[in-house]
GROMACS .gro file of C-alpha atoms in nm:
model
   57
    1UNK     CA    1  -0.887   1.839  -2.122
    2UNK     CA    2  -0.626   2.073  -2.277
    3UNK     CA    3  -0.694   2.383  -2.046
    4UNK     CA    4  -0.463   2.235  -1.806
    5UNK     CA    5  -0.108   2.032  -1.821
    6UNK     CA    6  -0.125   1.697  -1.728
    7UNK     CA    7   0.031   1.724  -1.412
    8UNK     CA    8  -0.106   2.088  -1.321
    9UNK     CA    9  -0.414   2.236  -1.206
   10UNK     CA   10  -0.709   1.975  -1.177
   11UNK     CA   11  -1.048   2.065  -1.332
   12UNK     CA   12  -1.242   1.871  -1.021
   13UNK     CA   13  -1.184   1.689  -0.821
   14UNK     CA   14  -1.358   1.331  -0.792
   15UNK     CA   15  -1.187   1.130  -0.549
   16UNK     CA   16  -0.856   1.085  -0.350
   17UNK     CA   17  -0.582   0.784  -0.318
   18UNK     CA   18  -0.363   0.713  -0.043
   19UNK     CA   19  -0.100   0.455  -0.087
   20UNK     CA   20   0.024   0.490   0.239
   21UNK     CA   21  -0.204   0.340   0.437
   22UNK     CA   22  -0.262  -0.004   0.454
   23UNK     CA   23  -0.489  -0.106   0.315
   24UNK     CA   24  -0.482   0.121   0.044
   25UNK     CA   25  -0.737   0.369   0.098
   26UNK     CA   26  -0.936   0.521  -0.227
   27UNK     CA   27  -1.235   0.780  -0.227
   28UNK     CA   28  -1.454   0.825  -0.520
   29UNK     CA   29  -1.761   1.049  -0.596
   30UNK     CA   30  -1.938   0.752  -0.787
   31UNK     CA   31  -2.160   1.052  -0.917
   32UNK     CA   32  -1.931   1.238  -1.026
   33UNK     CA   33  -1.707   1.018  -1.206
   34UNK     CA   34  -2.018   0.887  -1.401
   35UNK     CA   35  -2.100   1.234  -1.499
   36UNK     CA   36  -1.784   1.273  -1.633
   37UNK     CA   37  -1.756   0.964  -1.809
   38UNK     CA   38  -2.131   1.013  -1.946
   39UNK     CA   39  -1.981   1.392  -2.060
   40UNK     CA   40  -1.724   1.179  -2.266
   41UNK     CA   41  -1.407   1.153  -2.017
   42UNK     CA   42  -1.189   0.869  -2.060
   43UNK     CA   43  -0.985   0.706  -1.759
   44UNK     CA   44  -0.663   0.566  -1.810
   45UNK     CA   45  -0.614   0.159  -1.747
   46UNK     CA   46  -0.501   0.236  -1.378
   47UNK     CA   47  -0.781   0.466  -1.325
   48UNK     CA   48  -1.046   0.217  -1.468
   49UNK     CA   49  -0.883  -0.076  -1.235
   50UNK     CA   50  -0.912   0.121  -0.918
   51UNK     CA   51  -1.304   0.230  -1.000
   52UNK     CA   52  -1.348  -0.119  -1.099
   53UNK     CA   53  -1.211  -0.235  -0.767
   54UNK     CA   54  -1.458   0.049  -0.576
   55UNK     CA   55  -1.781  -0.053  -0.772
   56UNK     CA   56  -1.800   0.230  -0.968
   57UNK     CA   57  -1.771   0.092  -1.292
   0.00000   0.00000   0.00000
């Protein structure tokens, strides 16, 4: 979406990512990332790997 730069202001927000931790600990709103994909969003490759790896897509 061009209303915002790519690193600036988020339009929603659908999930978190912590590095950090060990294991690596990811949060997704399955819901919510379908409704965006249905509303023609498209995740990058690292995206897609980590909601592949969480059973979203």
């Amino acid at each position: 979406d061009s209303r915002y730069p790519r690193d600036g202001r988020f339009i929603e927000e659908i999930g978190t990512y912590n590095p950090l931790v060990n294991p690596v600990e990811v949060n997704v709103d399955k819901e919510k990332v379908l409704k965006w994909i249905k509303n023609g969003a498209q995740p990058t490759d690292t995206v897609k790997l980590l909601l592949k790896k969480n059973g979203v897509l």
